[in-house]
Amino acid sequence: CGFQLRGSGDTALPFKSIYVGLPENSALGSELKRYIRADDHTQVVSDPKAAQVILDVLSESREKAILSLNTQGRIREYTLYYKLRFRVRDGQNKELIAPTDITLKRDISFNESAVMAKENEEALLYRDMQSDLVQQLLRRLHAIKSA
Amino acid sequence: AQEKQAGKDEKDETMTISAEQMTGRPDREVHLERDVEVTRGPMTINADKATYNILDDEVDAEGNIRMRRFGDRYTGDELKLKMDTGKGYVTNPTYSLERNGAAGSADRINFLTQDRATVVDGTYSTCEGPDPDWYLKASTLDLDSGRDVGFARTAIVYFKGVPVLGTPAMSFPLSGARKSGFLPPTIGTTNKGGLEVTVPYYVNIAPNRDLTFFPKIYAQRGIQWGGEGRYMGETYVGQTKVEALFNDRQTKTNRYAISSTQTHNFAPGFSYVWNINAASDDEYPTDFSRTITASSQRLLPRDLALNYAAPSGYWSAVARATNYQVLQDPLAPIVRPYDRLPQLTVQATRFDVNGFDWNLTSELTRFWHPELLRGDRFVVSPKVAYPFIRPGYFLTPRLSLNATRYHLDNVPAGSETELSRVLPTLSLDGGLVFEREAPFFGRPMTQTLEPRLFYVYTPYRDQSAFPIFDTAEADLSFAQLFSENRFVGNDRISDANQLTAALTSRYIEADGAERVRIALGQRFYFTEQRVTLGAARNDTRSDVLLSAYGRLTAALSAEGNLQYSQTQHKMSRSNFGARWNPAPKSVLNLVYRRDLLNNLEQAEVSGQWPLSRRWYGVGRVNYSLPDRTVAEGLLGVEYKADCWVFRIVGQRIPTSAAAATSALFFQLELNGLTRLGSNPLDVLRTSIPGYQVVNQPSNP
């Protein structure tokens, strides 16, 4: 049916070095860098001036919105949002990817009797969204035409 | 005749004078008659007759005055203007401002400088035409285009010729920018407080800080004083909302609520976060359902945390204290959650040390409760993983250990006060990524196929004597299918000999954007699950999860999530939703959701739709199928005229087991007078996904 294992063709990232504009202790940043390093052809550099492409994270935000109430007026579901706005430019400041939003969401049930457990579960879902976001970012980076 | 004269002009701008007849004394004054036009820089004056006094650089004009200053236009009977300073006056004028299209007439306008003028006994309106739908009449009206602000004294606002608002003073912006001023007042009535009038006042302190005051009159209770401040700086961000109603006429008590959050990175690596919420009494959410404590919020957190993150990024620590105020509903009481006083967490992570990822989490918490079992819990959990990551596959073997120790305080006689548990967990997570080129609705795309397997082994350990401080079984989700513990929280570690299998397929556009995602997953148990929070379980497999999301066209997106139990042959949880957004300000959402565990089954329709050129309908109906009743409902219309918007919205929200609030709200927004861009009926935005304010440019 035409499916091939990724990596059997030319799947290297289309640049030799990248600067990731996220703080050193950002969990999103470490996960992303780890996947970029998995590509032997591309280096993650710590100086934007030395990078062939620069990933600017314009905003990273988490939001929690009420999704449903029961007939007693109690919250029974929330939606968690993880939003990232980013752009990619090359060393000459030419925009390779214009500012783009990626929004991920997960629904989580809620019950007052398990409020602390739900706090842990939210953390689990945010970590899951973070991994999802890393994969989506990598695919955008792969799609850059020529840096 | 025409004459050019450099004159006494410090700015070296050329003055042009023309008229059919010109007489005068050289270098003193010029008398101009018929079709007079005087131009200098951005200023042009036309009149029947004028005198230009060269020494004073002043024009005196009369008869059919027409003047342009920058883009602003004036007419009048008589005008006197110093050309250099812009000081002067015009009598019986009309005016129109370029920036916001505002216009009016007056007895007199005094020009103070090039960009400041005072309109005396005049009117002001942003409506076009000679007979405006609304206008403001003021004894004096200061227009300051430099500061972009208008200020009216002794003002009366007329709508359709009827006076609707009188005020000794008011200010408003001369453009659509964020400026201090009144927000559109809201008038309404609810079954809880009778007539309600809110007149918010917005103070724009700086681009990164503002204040909103919203005094609200409840006819049956009194005046509620409310305020909200928002601020943001390089290292901090915060927001505080306070509201208070002193001596509520119905309860004879003071009613108040506060909500405050702040995050501050106060030193390199160090930050603190606070999130403080409080309300005066249990009935607060029922009686003031549209305010800080949304009616649904019956657990108000108080959370204080001090964080340290090492500059190396390798480790971090958090000291935290939390507790909850419970606003009890007597018909549906809530068990009070434990206080954490305090919780200390240290976490260390190193990635890729010769290929190994290391992680250590440790946590010490003192759980306190007025009635239930109290105690300290200490958890240490080291993990080591050796991930292989390649573009086409990944494989991660991981070994972890969870060591937990309890010291319990107020145990029943004869019970243990010291409990401990050490459990190792081994897991193996692996997946493949296949790709092919596959067109989707005629567009070239890449389709992926991603099978993934996740095996976990954790030996059984009897934990039935352990307290439950902060632990529950997690919702079944894809994130949960790929975690090692079936529980969230550290009081229970599930025994496991289980395999999760999942298959994901995506359609990816040429620029890397994900267009469609379909995922299927299930967990298979090879042994009985002996650690439980309820009855023992001997399932051989978990519910099946199926999830799909797709942006089918630019206007239509749909999603669906199913959790199906093969053993009980029923749908444990499901939701389906579609959004159709064919044009700006036209959105329709359809949602069905069901959750057996929470006894929830709802169908929901919400949307905003243009009914005609000027009428927009807004609505949301959330129908509870088991109760056969509308859980939440909102219905309204908005009328958008050229220079004003009228909204009427009716709403019903359940606030407790026995009560619901029904409310009807009206709002008249006068463009350019009450600040644009604010919608005090915030409820529209939160209730209707995709809602757009009707008198704003269309932009999501």
PDB file of C-alpha atoms in Angstrom, chain B residues 150-320:
ATOM      1  CA  GLY B 150     -11.879  63.503  24.725  1.00  0.00           C
ATOM      2  CA  PHE B 151     -13.196  64.879  28.005  1.00  0.00           C
ATOM      3  CA  ALA B 152     -16.773  66.099  28.420  1.00  0.00           C
ATOM      4  CA  ARG B 153     -18.209  68.159  31.332  1.00  0.00           C
ATOM      5  CA  THR B 154     -21.893  68.236  32.235  1.00  0.00           C
ATOM      6  CA  ALA B 155     -22.674  65.706  29.569  1.00  0.00           C
ATOM      7  CA  ILE B 156     -25.955  64.110  28.517  1.00  0.00           C
ATOM      8  CA  VAL B 157     -26.049  61.198  26.103  1.00  0.00           C
ATOM      9  CA  TYR B 158     -29.069  61.128  23.767  1.00  0.00           C
ATOM     10  CA  PHE B 159     -30.081  57.970  21.969  1.00  0.00           C
ATOM     11  CA  LYS B 160     -32.748  58.345  19.274  1.00  0.00           C
ATOM     12  CA  GLY B 161     -33.462  61.771  20.720  1.00  0.00           C
ATOM     13  CA  VAL B 162     -34.062  60.458  24.246  1.00  0.00           C
ATOM     14  CA  PRO B 163     -31.616  61.315  27.043  1.00  0.00           C
ATOM     15  CA  VAL B 164     -30.259  57.989  28.347  1.00  0.00           C
ATOM     16  CA  LEU B 165     -27.292  58.971  30.499  1.00  0.00           C
ATOM     17  CA  GLY B 166     -26.259  62.101  32.337  1.00  0.00           C
ATOM     18  CA  THR B 167     -22.874  62.567  33.935  1.00  0.00           C
ATOM     19  CA  PRO B 168     -20.947  65.545  35.370  1.00  0.00           C
ATOM     20  CA  ALA B 169     -17.783  64.378  33.581  1.00  0.00           C
ATOM     21  CA  MET B 170     -16.667  61.621  31.276  1.00  0.00           C
ATOM     22  CA  SER B 171     -13.687  60.806  29.113  1.00  0.00           C
ATOM     23  CA  PHE B 172     -13.430  58.688  26.006  1.00  0.00           C
ATOM     24  CA  PRO B 173     -10.809  57.817  23.396  1.00  0.00           C
ATOM     25  CA  LEU B 174     -10.689  59.655  20.078  1.00  0.00           C
ATOM     26  CA  SER B 175      -9.593  56.476  18.291  1.00  0.00           C
ATOM     27  CA  GLY B 176     -10.194  52.772  18.841  1.00  0.00           C
ATOM     28  CA  ALA B 177      -7.081  52.502  21.017  1.00  0.00           C
ATOM     29  CA  ARG B 178      -7.155  51.205  24.572  1.00  0.00           C
ATOM     30  CA  LYS B 179      -7.848  54.285  26.653  1.00  0.00           C
ATOM     31  CA  SER B 180      -9.243  54.948  30.041  1.00  0.00           C
ATOM     32  CA  GLY B 181     -12.958  55.438  30.042  1.00  0.00           C
ATOM     33  CA  PHE B 182     -16.362  53.928  30.628  1.00  0.00           C
ATOM     34  CA  LEU B 183     -17.122  50.544  29.174  1.00  0.00           C
ATOM     35  CA  PRO B 184     -20.601  49.927  27.866  1.00  0.00           C
ATOM     36  CA  PRO B 185     -22.932  49.665  30.858  1.00  0.00           C
ATOM     37  CA  THR B 186     -24.966  46.497  31.236  1.00  0.00           C
ATOM     38  CA  ILE B 187     -28.488  46.428  32.555  1.00  0.00           C
ATOM     39  CA  GLY B 188     -30.187  43.223  33.471  1.00  0.00           C
ATOM     40  CA  THR B 189     -32.366  41.301  35.763  1.00  0.00           C
ATOM     41  CA  THR B 190     -31.858  37.960  37.470  1.00  0.00           C
ATOM     42  CA  ASN B 191     -34.012  35.776  39.646  1.00  0.00           C
ATOM     43  CA  LYS B 192     -31.348  36.064  42.384  1.00  0.00           C
ATOM     44  CA  GLY B 193     -30.784  39.768  42.792  1.00  0.00           C
ATOM     45  CA  GLY B 194     -33.487  41.491  40.785  1.00  0.00           C
ATOM     46  CA  LEU B 195     -32.452  44.425  38.660  1.00  0.00           C
ATOM     47  CA  GLU B 196     -28.714  44.658  38.066  1.00  0.00           C
ATOM     48  CA  VAL B 197     -26.810  47.583  36.593  1.00  0.00           C
ATOM     49  CA  THR B 198     -23.068  47.505  35.943  1.00  0.00           C
ATOM     50  CA  VAL B 199     -21.108  50.533  34.809  1.00  0.00           C
ATOM     51  CA  PRO B 200     -17.507  49.439  34.338  1.00  0.00           C
ATOM     52  CA  TYR B 201     -14.734  51.994  34.163  1.00  0.00           C
ATOM     53  CA  TYR B 202     -11.461  51.068  32.541  1.00  0.00           C
ATOM     54  CA  VAL B 203      -8.148  52.676  33.488  1.00  0.00           C
ATOM     55  CA  ASN B 204      -5.309  52.117  31.083  1.00  0.00           C
ATOM     56  CA  ILE B 205      -2.292  52.737  33.298  1.00  0.00           C
ATOM     57  CA  ALA B 206       0.380  51.553  30.876  1.00  0.00           C
ATOM     58  CA  PRO B 207       0.569  49.057  28.020  1.00  0.00           C
ATOM     59  CA  ASN B 208       1.397  46.323  30.527  1.00  0.00           C
ATOM     60  CA  ARG B 209      -0.953  47.236  33.374  1.00  0.00           C
ATOM     61  CA  ASP B 210      -4.571  48.204  33.661  1.00  0.00           C
ATOM     62  CA  LEU B 211      -7.425  48.429  36.118  1.00  0.00           C
ATOM     63  CA  THR B 212     -11.138  47.960  35.664  1.00  0.00           C
ATOM     64  CA  PHE B 213     -13.666  49.094  38.245  1.00  0.00           C
ATOM     65  CA  PHE B 214     -17.131  47.678  38.008  1.00  0.00           C
ATOM     66  CA  PRO B 215     -19.602  48.957  40.532  1.00  0.00           C
ATOM     67  CA  LYS B 216     -22.732  46.890  40.208  1.00  0.00           C
ATOM     68  CA  ILE B 217     -26.097  47.757  41.656  1.00  0.00           C
ATOM     69  CA  TYR B 218     -28.244  44.824  42.773  1.00  0.00           C
ATOM     70  CA  ALA B 219     -31.717  46.222  43.392  1.00  0.00           C
ATOM     71  CA  GLN B 220     -32.481  43.675  46.107  1.00  0.00           C
ATOM     72  CA  ARG B 221     -29.052  43.549  47.748  1.00  0.00           C
ATOM     73  CA  GLY B 222     -27.127  46.813  47.467  1.00  0.00           C
ATOM     74  CA  ILE B 223     -24.037  48.000  45.652  1.00  0.00           C
ATOM     75  CA  GLN B 224     -21.262  45.584  44.917  1.00  0.00           C
ATOM     76  CA  TRP B 225     -17.847  47.208  44.499  1.00  0.00           C
ATOM     77  CA  GLY B 226     -15.594  45.326  42.152  1.00  0.00           C
ATOM     78  CA  GLY B 227     -12.153  45.839  40.714  1.00  0.00           C
ATOM     79  CA  GLU B 228      -9.663  43.955  38.647  1.00  0.00           C
ATOM     80  CA  GLY B 229      -6.007  44.786  38.126  1.00  0.00           C
ATOM     81  CA  ARG B 230      -3.713  43.146  35.623  1.00  0.00           C
ATOM     82  CA  TYR B 231       0.013  43.695  35.364  1.00  0.00           C
ATOM     83  CA  MET B 232       2.994  42.228  33.641  1.00  0.00           C
ATOM     84  CA  GLY B 233       6.693  42.957  33.746  1.00  0.00           C
ATOM     85  CA  GLU B 234       9.946  41.442  32.626  1.00  0.00           C
ATOM     86  CA  THR B 235      10.003  39.020  35.533  1.00  0.00           C
ATOM     87  CA  TYR B 236       6.456  38.976  36.866  1.00  0.00           C
ATOM     88  CA  VAL B 237       2.878  38.643  35.790  1.00  0.00           C
ATOM     89  CA  GLY B 238      -0.235  38.829  37.901  1.00  0.00           C
ATOM     90  CA  GLN B 239      -3.891  39.575  38.188  1.00  0.00           C
ATOM     91  CA  THR B 240      -6.126  40.340  41.158  1.00  0.00           C
ATOM     92  CA  LYS B 241      -9.881  40.596  41.275  1.00  0.00           C
ATOM     93  CA  VAL B 242     -11.839  41.734  44.300  1.00  0.00           C
ATOM     94  CA  GLU B 243     -15.526  42.287  44.829  1.00  0.00           C
ATOM     95  CA  ALA B 244     -17.449  43.204  47.936  1.00  0.00           C
ATOM     96  CA  LEU B 245     -21.038  43.983  48.817  1.00  0.00           C
ATOM     97  CA  PHE B 246     -21.315  45.446  52.276  1.00  0.00           C
ATOM     98  CA  ASN B 247     -24.405  44.651  54.278  1.00  0.00           C
ATOM     99  CA  ASP B 248     -26.368  42.600  51.761  1.00  0.00           C
ATOM    100  CA  ARG B 249     -29.989  43.582  52.301  1.00  0.00           C
ATOM    101  CA  GLN B 250     -31.144  39.988  51.904  1.00  0.00           C
ATOM    102  CA  THR B 251     -28.678  38.203  54.191  1.00  0.00           C
ATOM    103  CA  LYS B 252     -27.665  41.152  56.429  1.00  0.00           C
ATOM    104  CA  THR B 253     -24.028  40.109  56.026  1.00  0.00           C
ATOM    105  CA  ASN B 254     -20.999  41.374  54.141  1.00  0.00           C
ATOM    106  CA  ARG B 255     -20.436  39.400  50.957  1.00  0.00           C
ATOM    107  CA  TYR B 256     -17.058  39.336  49.239  1.00  0.00           C
ATOM    108  CA  ALA B 257     -14.779  37.303  47.038  1.00  0.00           C
ATOM    109  CA  ILE B 258     -11.168  37.634  45.984  1.00  0.00           C
ATOM    110  CA  SER B 259      -9.021  35.938  43.422  1.00  0.00           C
ATOM    111  CA  SER B 260      -5.355  36.707  42.953  1.00  0.00           C
ATOM    112  CA  THR B 261      -2.544  35.086  41.016  1.00  0.00           C
ATOM    113  CA  GLN B 262       1.035  36.148  40.583  1.00  0.00           C
ATOM    114  CA  THR B 263       4.222  34.601  39.264  1.00  0.00           C
ATOM    115  CA  HIS B 264       7.506  36.342  39.919  1.00  0.00           C
ATOM    116  CA  ASN B 265      11.031  35.312  38.973  1.00  0.00           C
ATOM    117  CA  PHE B 266      12.627  37.293  41.747  1.00  0.00           C
ATOM    118  CA  ALA B 267      16.208  36.076  41.474  1.00  0.00           C
ATOM    119  CA  PRO B 268      18.115  33.931  38.957  1.00  0.00           C
ATOM    120  CA  GLY B 269      16.620  30.469  39.233  1.00  0.00           C
ATOM    121  CA  PHE B 270      14.117  31.457  41.931  1.00  0.00           C
ATOM    122  CA  SER B 271      10.449  32.159  41.451  1.00  0.00           C
ATOM    123  CA  TYR B 272       7.306  32.119  43.473  1.00  0.00           C
ATOM    124  CA  VAL B 273       3.718  31.573  42.443  1.00  0.00           C
ATOM    125  CA  TRP B 274       0.632  32.405  44.395  1.00  0.00           C
ATOM    126  CA  ASN B 275      -2.948  31.589  43.602  1.00  0.00           C
ATOM    127  CA  ILE B 276      -5.273  32.771  46.328  1.00  0.00           C
ATOM    128  CA  ASN B 277      -9.061  32.543  46.184  1.00  0.00           C
ATOM    129  CA  ALA B 278     -11.635  33.166  48.863  1.00  0.00           C
ATOM    130  CA  ALA B 279     -15.332  33.844  49.194  1.00  0.00           C
ATOM    131  CA  SER B 280     -17.359  35.032  52.157  1.00  0.00           C
ATOM    132  CA  ASP B 281     -19.854  32.147  52.345  1.00  0.00           C
ATOM    133  CA  ASP B 282     -21.120  28.912  50.810  1.00  0.00           C
ATOM    134  CA  GLU B 283     -24.006  30.639  49.041  1.00  0.00           C
ATOM    135  CA  TYR B 284     -21.740  33.030  47.189  1.00  0.00           C
ATOM    136  CA  PRO B 285     -21.615  31.087  43.925  1.00  0.00           C
ATOM    137  CA  THR B 286     -25.392  30.703  43.925  1.00  0.00           C
ATOM    138  CA  ASP B 287     -26.162  34.335  44.672  1.00  0.00           C
ATOM    139  CA  PHE B 288     -23.476  35.962  42.523  1.00  0.00           C
ATOM    140  CA  SER B 289     -23.183  33.415  39.785  1.00  0.00           C
ATOM    141  CA  ARG B 290     -21.851  35.743  37.143  1.00  0.00           C
ATOM    142  CA  THR B 291     -18.883  36.971  39.135  1.00  0.00           C
ATOM    143  CA  ILE B 292     -15.453  35.860  40.344  1.00  0.00           C
ATOM    144  CA  THR B 293     -16.423  32.541  41.741  1.00  0.00           C
ATOM    145  CA  ALA B 294     -18.136  31.220  38.703  1.00  0.00           C
ATOM    146  CA  SER B 295     -21.170  29.393  39.956  1.00  0.00           C
ATOM    147  CA  SER B 296     -19.422  26.111  39.276  1.00  0.00           C
ATOM    148  CA  GLN B 297     -16.366  26.854  41.401  1.00  0.00           C
ATOM    149  CA  ARG B 298     -16.973  25.260  44.764  1.00  0.00           C
ATOM    150  CA  LEU B 299     -13.377  24.435  45.601  1.00  0.00           C
ATOM    151  CA  LEU B 300     -11.356  27.597  45.910  1.00  0.00           C
ATOM    152  CA  PRO B 301      -7.631  26.874  45.917  1.00  0.00           C
ATOM    153  CA  ARG B 302      -5.053  28.700  48.006  1.00  0.00           C
ATOM    154  CA  ASP B 303      -1.698  27.766  46.666  1.00  0.00           C
ATOM    155  CA  LEU B 304       1.717  29.176  47.440  1.00  0.00           C
ATOM    156  CA  ALA B 305       4.857  27.780  45.853  1.00  0.00           C
ATOM    157  CA  LEU B 306       8.527  28.675  45.909  1.00  0.00           C
ATOM    158  CA  ASN B 307      10.486  27.226  42.992  1.00  0.00           C
ATOM    159  CA  TYR B 308      14.174  26.880  42.330  1.00  0.00           C
ATOM    160  CA  ALA B 309      15.572  25.702  39.024  1.00  0.00           C
ATOM    161  CA  ALA B 310      19.326  25.180  38.862  1.00  0.00           C
ATOM    162  CA  PRO B 311      20.946  27.171  36.035  1.00  0.00           C
ATOM    163  CA  SER B 312      22.419  23.958  34.674  1.00  0.00           C
ATOM    164  CA  GLY B 313      18.875  22.749  34.060  1.00  0.00           C
ATOM    165  CA  TYR B 314      19.703  19.484  35.807  1.00  0.00           C
ATOM    166  CA  TRP B 315      17.652  19.835  38.945  1.00  0.00           C
ATOM    167  CA  SER B 316      14.838  21.820  40.464  1.00  0.00           C
ATOM    168  CA  ALA B 317      13.062  22.073  43.790  1.00  0.00           C
ATOM    169  CA  VAL B 318       9.633  23.252  44.870  1.00  0.00           C
ATOM    170  CA  ALA B 319       8.328  24.095  48.325  1.00  0.00           C
ATOM    171  CA  ARG B 320       4.598  24.426  48.297  1.00  0.00           C
TER     172      ARG B 320
END
